[in-house]
Amino acid sequence: MAPLPTIMKAVEQLDYRVTVGDVAAQVGLNIHQAEQGLLVLASEVGGHLQVAESGDIAYLFPKNFRAILRNKFLKLRLQAWWEKVWGVLFYLIRISFGIFLVLSIVLMIVAIAFIVLSLKAGSDNDSGGGGGGGNRRSGGGGGILFLPRFWIGPDLFWWFNPSYSHNNYRSRRRNSRYNQDDDYEMNFLEAVFSFLFGDGNPNSDLEERRWQTIGAVIRNSGGAVAAEQIAPYLDDLGESYQRESEDYMLPVLIRFDGRPEVSPSGDIVYHFPKLQTTAAKQNQQPVPAYLRAKIWEFSQARSEQIMLAIGLGSVNFVLALVLGSLLQGGEIAAQLGGFVLFVELIYPLLLAYGVGFLAIPLLRYFWVQWKKEQIRTQNRERQENAIALNNADQALQNKIAYAEQFAAQNVIREEDLVYSSEKDLLDQDIERKDQIDGEWEQRLELGATQNLDINH
């Protein structure tokens, strides 16, 4: 069983000596999962268990445990390799949509030009009979075809550069009048993907942040809290009767192995003993007043990039319609064959891409607007819970004061240890034997002193 990456990260952040409560609070992990994960990690990397007189356990890990795991687990080595490969593959996937857009436009322009010129040449041959007709202009017949010109500019090479970032973009276009914003982050091909599909869920780590923050709040409160202190970090607290019964605290109790405590006045507070045990003294951690989810954006591309994508997408769609009208019936493709026949075969793909390039962002725009409103509503509800906590009435203040009676921080110090797997078992047996011998000597001396007192 491979160790959990979140636990390994927490061990590193906590300086390689941790308790179950340290890890659970650090990453917001379920207490039992944290305990099992620490045992797995300790067994795989040769970690050590340190037991205090109180019976609490701390885990000590070697600082090179990641190297030990990489040498031990082929899966971890393959995972590290795949992450690098996938980074390149995903970048190629992202820019492929922009490349296909440009190629589609160029392909359809060439196909339309070839068909028009062929039809024009055939018409001239039928009417002029091959002589030097006066209507023919110089250049071998067919007239002049004016095609739209797209100014790509000198930055075309940089569109295909994976390392193209806003820093080198600024350095190369420092004096450009278009470079007023220093927050440029993506090239045009990446912007096309962003325009089509967005930039991913900005709240993909929301649950992780939620439980990390709740763990920090409980730690800051000494391991005992009132439900109102946790409410600003939870969603869907339920109807009024559910809020009064504080049912929303059940997931928190399950995750951090807490238990309710009832005050003499009937208030309920929540005590988390395992979060009170730590391998090192914990200072107050800064936490936000409430959990704030990030607002979805339609795209992180710059406005001019989005407008260019819309413009090229519209041109692509119009060209697809024009090409479709020329290919209608199939006679022209059958007559000209070759390149035109190939274009006719892939025309459904070109048309589908042209329609999808405009339809997908349009549908996604309305979905993003709905999602924005949903997130704002949830943020507003959590903010209201935070305001209610800051403006606590006397009843809530009494409730929090009662919770503070259970607050504590149990630090497992080196001098409190009665056992550590870090030491050789023989050394521990010798130390234990010496300790027992010392206790017996003290008892014998005490007994001898008492007998002397009796004789006297």
PDB file of C-alpha atoms in Angstrom, residues 241-408:
ATOM      1  CA  TYR A 241     -34.559  23.511  13.147  1.00  0.00           C
ATOM      2  CA  GLN A 242     -31.501  21.720  11.719  1.00  0.00           C
ATOM      3  CA  ARG A 243     -29.317  24.682  12.572  1.00  0.00           C
ATOM      4  CA  GLU A 244     -30.650  24.690  16.102  1.00  0.00           C
ATOM      5  CA  SER A 245     -29.911  20.979  16.519  1.00  0.00           C
ATOM      6  CA  GLU A 246     -26.455  21.560  14.951  1.00  0.00           C
ATOM      7  CA  ASP A 247     -26.683  18.508  12.694  1.00  0.00           C
ATOM      8  CA  TYR A 248     -24.118  20.110  10.390  1.00  0.00           C
ATOM      9  CA  MET A 249     -21.408  19.363  12.969  1.00  0.00           C
ATOM     10  CA  LEU A 250     -21.697  15.589  12.467  1.00  0.00           C
ATOM     11  CA  PRO A 251     -19.244  15.444   9.512  1.00  0.00           C
ATOM     12  CA  VAL A 252     -16.740  17.468  11.543  1.00  0.00           C
ATOM     13  CA  LEU A 253     -17.065  15.120  14.527  1.00  0.00           C
ATOM     14  CA  ILE A 254     -16.594  12.082  12.307  1.00  0.00           C
ATOM     15  CA  ARG A 255     -13.580  13.488  10.483  1.00  0.00           C
ATOM     16  CA  PHE A 256     -11.669  14.691  13.544  1.00  0.00           C
ATOM     17  CA  ASP A 257     -12.929  12.092  16.054  1.00  0.00           C
ATOM     18  CA  GLY A 258     -14.692  14.637  18.232  1.00  0.00           C
ATOM     19  CA  ARG A 259     -17.323  14.252  20.899  1.00  0.00           C
ATOM     20  CA  PRO A 260     -20.062  16.593  22.135  1.00  0.00           C
ATOM     21  CA  GLU A 261     -20.033  18.022  25.636  1.00  0.00           C
ATOM     22  CA  VAL A 262     -23.166  19.467  27.268  1.00  0.00           C
ATOM     23  CA  SER A 263     -22.963  22.489  29.554  1.00  0.00           C
ATOM     24  CA  PRO A 264     -25.105  22.873  32.700  1.00  0.00           C
ATOM     25  CA  SER A 265     -27.289  25.317  30.768  1.00  0.00           C
ATOM     26  CA  GLY A 266     -27.923  22.749  28.016  1.00  0.00           C
ATOM     27  CA  ASP A 267     -25.545  24.173  25.391  1.00  0.00           C
ATOM     28  CA  ILE A 268     -23.523  21.745  23.286  1.00  0.00           C
ATOM     29  CA  VAL A 269     -19.837  22.249  22.560  1.00  0.00           C
ATOM     30  CA  TYR A 270     -17.473  19.956  20.710  1.00  0.00           C
ATOM     31  CA  HIS A 271     -14.261  18.491  22.080  1.00  0.00           C
ATOM     32  CA  PHE A 272     -11.515  17.017  19.866  1.00  0.00           C
ATOM     33  CA  PRO A 273      -8.939  15.321  22.123  1.00  0.00           C
ATOM     34  CA  LYS A 274      -6.752  13.996  19.324  1.00  0.00           C
ATOM     35  CA  LEU A 275      -6.274  17.462  17.879  1.00  0.00           C
ATOM     36  CA  GLN A 276      -4.967  18.581  21.270  1.00  0.00           C
ATOM     37  CA  THR A 277      -1.935  16.287  21.082  1.00  0.00           C
ATOM     38  CA  THR A 278       1.023  17.626  19.134  1.00  0.00           C
ATOM     39  CA  ALA A 279       4.681  16.764  18.601  1.00  0.00           C
ATOM     40  CA  ALA A 280       5.745  20.397  18.948  1.00  0.00           C
ATOM     41  CA  LYS A 281       4.199  23.509  20.443  1.00  0.00           C
ATOM     42  CA  GLN A 282       1.699  24.962  17.988  1.00  0.00           C
ATOM     43  CA  ASN A 283       1.252  28.684  17.538  1.00  0.00           C
ATOM     44  CA  GLN A 284      -1.953  30.330  16.413  1.00  0.00           C
ATOM     45  CA  GLN A 285      -2.431  29.915  12.673  1.00  0.00           C
ATOM     46  CA  PRO A 286      -3.998  32.689  10.598  1.00  0.00           C
ATOM     47  CA  VAL A 287      -7.381  31.637   9.240  1.00  0.00           C
ATOM     48  CA  PRO A 288      -9.908  33.544   7.104  1.00  0.00           C
ATOM     49  CA  ALA A 289     -13.077  34.776   8.741  1.00  0.00           C
ATOM     50  CA  TYR A 290     -15.083  32.527   6.434  1.00  0.00           C
ATOM     51  CA  LEU A 291     -14.468  30.120   3.578  1.00  0.00           C
ATOM     52  CA  ARG A 292     -14.509  32.140   0.388  1.00  0.00           C
ATOM     53  CA  ALA A 293     -14.894  30.242  -2.877  1.00  0.00           C
ATOM     54  CA  LYS A 294     -13.323  31.763  -5.968  1.00  0.00           C
ATOM     55  CA  ILE A 295     -15.602  33.200  -8.634  1.00  0.00           C
ATOM     56  CA  TRP A 296     -15.600  31.359 -11.955  1.00  0.00           C
ATOM     57  CA  GLU A 297     -14.203  33.248 -14.932  1.00  0.00           C
ATOM     58  CA  PHE A 298     -15.242  32.707 -18.511  1.00  0.00           C
ATOM     59  CA  SER A 299     -11.605  32.797 -19.568  1.00  0.00           C
ATOM     60  CA  GLN A 300      -8.286  34.026 -18.262  1.00  0.00           C
ATOM     61  CA  ALA A 301      -7.208  35.027 -21.761  1.00  0.00           C
ATOM     62  CA  ARG A 302      -6.869  38.698 -22.496  1.00  0.00           C
ATOM     63  CA  SER A 303      -9.809  40.509 -24.076  1.00  0.00           C
ATOM     64  CA  GLU A 304      -7.992  41.068 -27.369  1.00  0.00           C
ATOM     65  CA  GLN A 305      -7.180  37.350 -27.539  1.00  0.00           C
ATOM     66  CA  ILE A 306     -10.830  36.477 -26.963  1.00  0.00           C
ATOM     67  CA  MET A 307     -11.957  38.958 -29.631  1.00  0.00           C
ATOM     68  CA  LEU A 308      -9.420  37.504 -32.071  1.00  0.00           C
ATOM     69  CA  ALA A 309     -10.658  33.987 -31.293  1.00  0.00           C
ATOM     70  CA  ILE A 310     -14.259  35.073 -31.876  1.00  0.00           C
ATOM     71  CA  GLY A 311     -13.284  36.782 -35.121  1.00  0.00           C
ATOM     72  CA  LEU A 312     -11.381  33.786 -36.459  1.00  0.00           C
ATOM     73  CA  GLY A 313     -14.156  31.463 -35.318  1.00  0.00           C
ATOM     74  CA  SER A 314     -16.718  33.556 -37.204  1.00  0.00           C
ATOM     75  CA  VAL A 315     -14.554  33.602 -40.320  1.00  0.00           C
ATOM     76  CA  ASN A 316     -14.127  29.844 -40.012  1.00  0.00           C
ATOM     77  CA  PHE A 317     -17.893  29.356 -39.776  1.00  0.00           C
ATOM     78  CA  VAL A 318     -18.623  31.618 -42.778  1.00  0.00           C
ATOM     79  CA  LEU A 319     -15.965  29.856 -44.849  1.00  0.00           C
ATOM     80  CA  ALA A 320     -17.533  26.503 -43.931  1.00  0.00           C
ATOM     81  CA  LEU A 321     -20.914  27.720 -45.202  1.00  0.00           C
ATOM     82  CA  VAL A 322     -19.395  29.054 -48.438  1.00  0.00           C
ATOM     83  CA  LEU A 323     -17.459  25.852 -48.996  1.00  0.00           C
ATOM     84  CA  GLY A 324     -20.570  23.790 -48.300  1.00  0.00           C
ATOM     85  CA  SER A 325     -22.527  25.702 -50.932  1.00  0.00           C
ATOM     86  CA  LEU A 326     -19.770  25.103 -53.514  1.00  0.00           C
ATOM     87  CA  LEU A 327     -19.547  21.398 -52.697  1.00  0.00           C
ATOM     88  CA  GLN A 328     -23.311  20.892 -52.699  1.00  0.00           C
ATOM     89  CA  GLY A 329     -24.360  17.977 -54.864  1.00  0.00           C
ATOM     90  CA  GLY A 330     -20.864  16.516 -55.121  1.00  0.00           C
ATOM     91  CA  GLU A 331     -20.450  17.183 -58.839  1.00  0.00           C
ATOM     92  CA  ILE A 332     -17.577  19.642 -58.424  1.00  0.00           C
ATOM     93  CA  ALA A 333     -15.631  17.328 -56.129  1.00  0.00           C
ATOM     94  CA  ALA A 334     -16.152  14.424 -58.502  1.00  0.00           C
ATOM     95  CA  GLN A 335     -15.070  16.558 -61.450  1.00  0.00           C
ATOM     96  CA  LEU A 336     -11.983  18.112 -59.886  1.00  0.00           C
ATOM     97  CA  GLY A 337     -11.031  15.143 -57.675  1.00  0.00           C
ATOM     98  CA  GLY A 338      -7.761  15.099 -55.720  1.00  0.00           C
ATOM     99  CA  PHE A 339      -7.540  17.905 -53.184  1.00  0.00           C
ATOM    100  CA  VAL A 340     -11.160  19.009 -53.572  1.00  0.00           C
ATOM    101  CA  LEU A 341     -12.387  15.443 -53.106  1.00  0.00           C
ATOM    102  CA  PHE A 342     -10.333  15.192 -49.897  1.00  0.00           C
ATOM    103  CA  VAL A 343     -11.848  18.446 -48.629  1.00  0.00           C
ATOM    104  CA  GLU A 344     -15.333  17.135 -49.370  1.00  0.00           C
ATOM    105  CA  LEU A 345     -14.602  13.997 -47.320  1.00  0.00           C
ATOM    106  CA  ILE A 346     -13.547  15.998 -44.251  1.00  0.00           C
ATOM    107  CA  TYR A 347     -16.121  18.751 -44.749  1.00  0.00           C
ATOM    108  CA  PRO A 348     -18.482  17.399 -42.018  1.00  0.00           C
ATOM    109  CA  LEU A 349     -15.580  17.670 -39.562  1.00  0.00           C
ATOM    110  CA  LEU A 350     -14.794  21.213 -40.687  1.00  0.00           C
ATOM    111  CA  LEU A 351     -18.455  22.255 -40.374  1.00  0.00           C
ATOM    112  CA  ALA A 352     -18.829  20.596 -36.967  1.00  0.00           C
ATOM    113  CA  TYR A 353     -15.706  22.353 -35.717  1.00  0.00           C
ATOM    114  CA  GLY A 354     -16.937  25.690 -37.055  1.00  0.00           C
ATOM    115  CA  VAL A 355     -20.306  25.327 -35.325  1.00  0.00           C
ATOM    116  CA  GLY A 356     -18.846  23.939 -32.103  1.00  0.00           C
ATOM    117  CA  PHE A 357     -16.199  26.661 -31.919  1.00  0.00           C
ATOM    118  CA  LEU A 358     -18.938  29.261 -31.484  1.00  0.00           C
ATOM    119  CA  ALA A 359     -21.652  27.183 -29.798  1.00  0.00           C
ATOM    120  CA  ILE A 360     -19.560  25.704 -26.973  1.00  0.00           C
ATOM    121  CA  PRO A 361     -18.326  29.066 -25.600  1.00  0.00           C
ATOM    122  CA  LEU A 362     -21.839  30.520 -25.915  1.00  0.00           C
ATOM    123  CA  LEU A 363     -23.381  27.727 -23.848  1.00  0.00           C
ATOM    124  CA  ARG A 364     -20.496  27.850 -21.397  1.00  0.00           C
ATOM    125  CA  TYR A 365     -20.951  31.606 -20.957  1.00  0.00           C
ATOM    126  CA  PHE A 366     -24.503  31.162 -19.646  1.00  0.00           C
ATOM    127  CA  TRP A 367     -23.388  28.255 -17.432  1.00  0.00           C
ATOM    128  CA  VAL A 368     -20.586  30.387 -15.954  1.00  0.00           C
ATOM    129  CA  GLN A 369     -23.047  33.174 -15.171  1.00  0.00           C
ATOM    130  CA  TRP A 370     -25.259  30.706 -13.281  1.00  0.00           C
ATOM    131  CA  LYS A 371     -22.254  29.295 -11.456  1.00  0.00           C
ATOM    132  CA  LYS A 372     -21.072  32.755 -10.460  1.00  0.00           C
ATOM    133  CA  GLU A 373     -24.404  33.551  -8.840  1.00  0.00           C
ATOM    134  CA  GLN A 374     -24.416  30.225  -7.009  1.00  0.00           C
ATOM    135  CA  ILE A 375     -20.925  30.827  -5.602  1.00  0.00           C
ATOM    136  CA  ARG A 376     -21.768  34.399  -4.592  1.00  0.00           C
ATOM    137  CA  THR A 377     -24.821  33.122  -2.711  1.00  0.00           C
ATOM    138  CA  GLN A 378     -22.769  30.519  -0.827  1.00  0.00           C
ATOM    139  CA  ASN A 379     -20.068  33.041  -0.018  1.00  0.00           C
ATOM    140  CA  ARG A 380     -22.676  35.486   1.237  1.00  0.00           C
ATOM    141  CA  GLU A 381     -24.228  32.853   3.524  1.00  0.00           C
ATOM    142  CA  ARG A 382     -20.858  31.931   5.017  1.00  0.00           C
ATOM    143  CA  GLN A 383     -20.030  35.597   5.444  1.00  0.00           C
ATOM    144  CA  GLU A 384     -23.294  36.149   7.325  1.00  0.00           C
ATOM    145  CA  ASN A 385     -22.361  33.299   9.678  1.00  0.00           C
ATOM    146  CA  ALA A 386     -18.988  34.958  10.285  1.00  0.00           C
ATOM    147  CA  ILE A 387     -20.651  38.292  11.014  1.00  0.00           C
ATOM    148  CA  ALA A 388     -23.022  36.596  13.470  1.00  0.00           C
ATOM    149  CA  LEU A 389     -20.006  35.052  15.223  1.00  0.00           C
ATOM    150  CA  ASN A 390     -18.216  38.402  15.462  1.00  0.00           C
ATOM    151  CA  ASN A 391     -21.383  39.989  16.878  1.00  0.00           C
ATOM    152  CA  ALA A 392     -21.966  37.173  19.340  1.00  0.00           C
ATOM    153  CA  ASP A 393     -24.665  37.754  21.924  1.00  0.00           C
ATOM    154  CA  GLN A 394     -24.243  36.849  25.576  1.00  0.00           C
ATOM    155  CA  ALA A 395     -25.597  33.322  25.116  1.00  0.00           C
ATOM    156  CA  LEU A 396     -23.055  32.543  22.408  1.00  0.00           C
ATOM    157  CA  GLN A 397     -20.257  34.102  24.443  1.00  0.00           C
ATOM    158  CA  ASN A 398     -21.172  31.852  27.373  1.00  0.00           C
ATOM    159  CA  LYS A 399     -21.193  28.867  25.051  1.00  0.00           C
ATOM    160  CA  ILE A 400     -17.714  29.655  23.733  1.00  0.00           C
ATOM    161  CA  ALA A 401     -16.482  30.262  27.283  1.00  0.00           C
ATOM    162  CA  TYR A 402     -17.709  26.800  28.274  1.00  0.00           C
ATOM    163  CA  ALA A 403     -15.867  25.276  25.316  1.00  0.00           C
ATOM    164  CA  GLU A 404     -12.673  26.949  26.502  1.00  0.00           C
ATOM    165  CA  GLN A 405     -12.810  24.805  29.663  1.00  0.00           C
ATOM    166  CA  PHE A 406     -11.893  21.809  27.497  1.00  0.00           C
ATOM    167  CA  ALA A 407      -9.137  23.635  25.616  1.00  0.00           C
ATOM    168  CA  ALA A 408      -5.649  22.208  26.031  1.00  0.00           C
TER     169      ALA A 408
END
